[in-house]
mmCIF file of C-alpha atoms in Angstrom:
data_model
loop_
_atom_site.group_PDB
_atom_site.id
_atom_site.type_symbol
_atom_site.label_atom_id
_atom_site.label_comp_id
_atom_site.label_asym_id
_atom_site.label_seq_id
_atom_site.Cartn_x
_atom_site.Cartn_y
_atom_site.Cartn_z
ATOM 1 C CA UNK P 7 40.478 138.290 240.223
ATOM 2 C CA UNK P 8 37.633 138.636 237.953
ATOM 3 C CA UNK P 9 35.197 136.964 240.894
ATOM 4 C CA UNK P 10 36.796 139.328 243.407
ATOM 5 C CA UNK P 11 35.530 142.687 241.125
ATOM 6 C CA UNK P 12 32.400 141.071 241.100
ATOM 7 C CA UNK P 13 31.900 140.836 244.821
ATOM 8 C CA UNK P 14 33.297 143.999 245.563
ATOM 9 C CA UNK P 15 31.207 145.774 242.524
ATOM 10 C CA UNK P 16 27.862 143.702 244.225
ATOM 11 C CA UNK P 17 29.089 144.898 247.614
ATOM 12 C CA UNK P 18 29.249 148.821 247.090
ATOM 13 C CA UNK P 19 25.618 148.935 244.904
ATOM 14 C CA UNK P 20 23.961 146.971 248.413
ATOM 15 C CA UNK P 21 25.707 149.646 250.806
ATOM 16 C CA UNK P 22 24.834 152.390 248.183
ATOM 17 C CA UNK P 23 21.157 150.695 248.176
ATOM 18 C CA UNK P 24 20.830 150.702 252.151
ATOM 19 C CA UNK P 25 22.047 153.663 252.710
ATOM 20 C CA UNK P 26 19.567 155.375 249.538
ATOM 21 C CA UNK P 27 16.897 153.062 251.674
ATOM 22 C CA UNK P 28 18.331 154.600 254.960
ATOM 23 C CA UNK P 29 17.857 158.308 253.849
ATOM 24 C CA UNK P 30 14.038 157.495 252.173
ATOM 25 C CA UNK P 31 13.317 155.959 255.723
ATOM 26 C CA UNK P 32 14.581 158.928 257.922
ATOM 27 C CA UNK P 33 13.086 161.598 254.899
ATOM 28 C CA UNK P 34 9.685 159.935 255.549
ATOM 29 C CA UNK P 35 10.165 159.801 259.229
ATOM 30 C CA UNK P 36 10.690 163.899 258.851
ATOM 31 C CA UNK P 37 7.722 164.545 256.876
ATOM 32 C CA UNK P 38 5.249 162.126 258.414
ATOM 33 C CA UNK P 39 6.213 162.329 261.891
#
């Protein structure tokens, strides 16, 4: 159960990450051309 939380806690802070990386990517893209 305890293993399970973990994954699933690891699992939402990489999608969170990506998608924070995702948004920095396309912001640059905007400014910079």
């Amino acid at each position: 159960m305890l293993a399970l939380l973990l994954a699933f806690r690891i699992y939402t802070l990489s999608v969170a990450r990506n998608a924070l990386t995702n948004s920095f990517i396309n912001f640059d893209k905007l400014v910079y051309g």
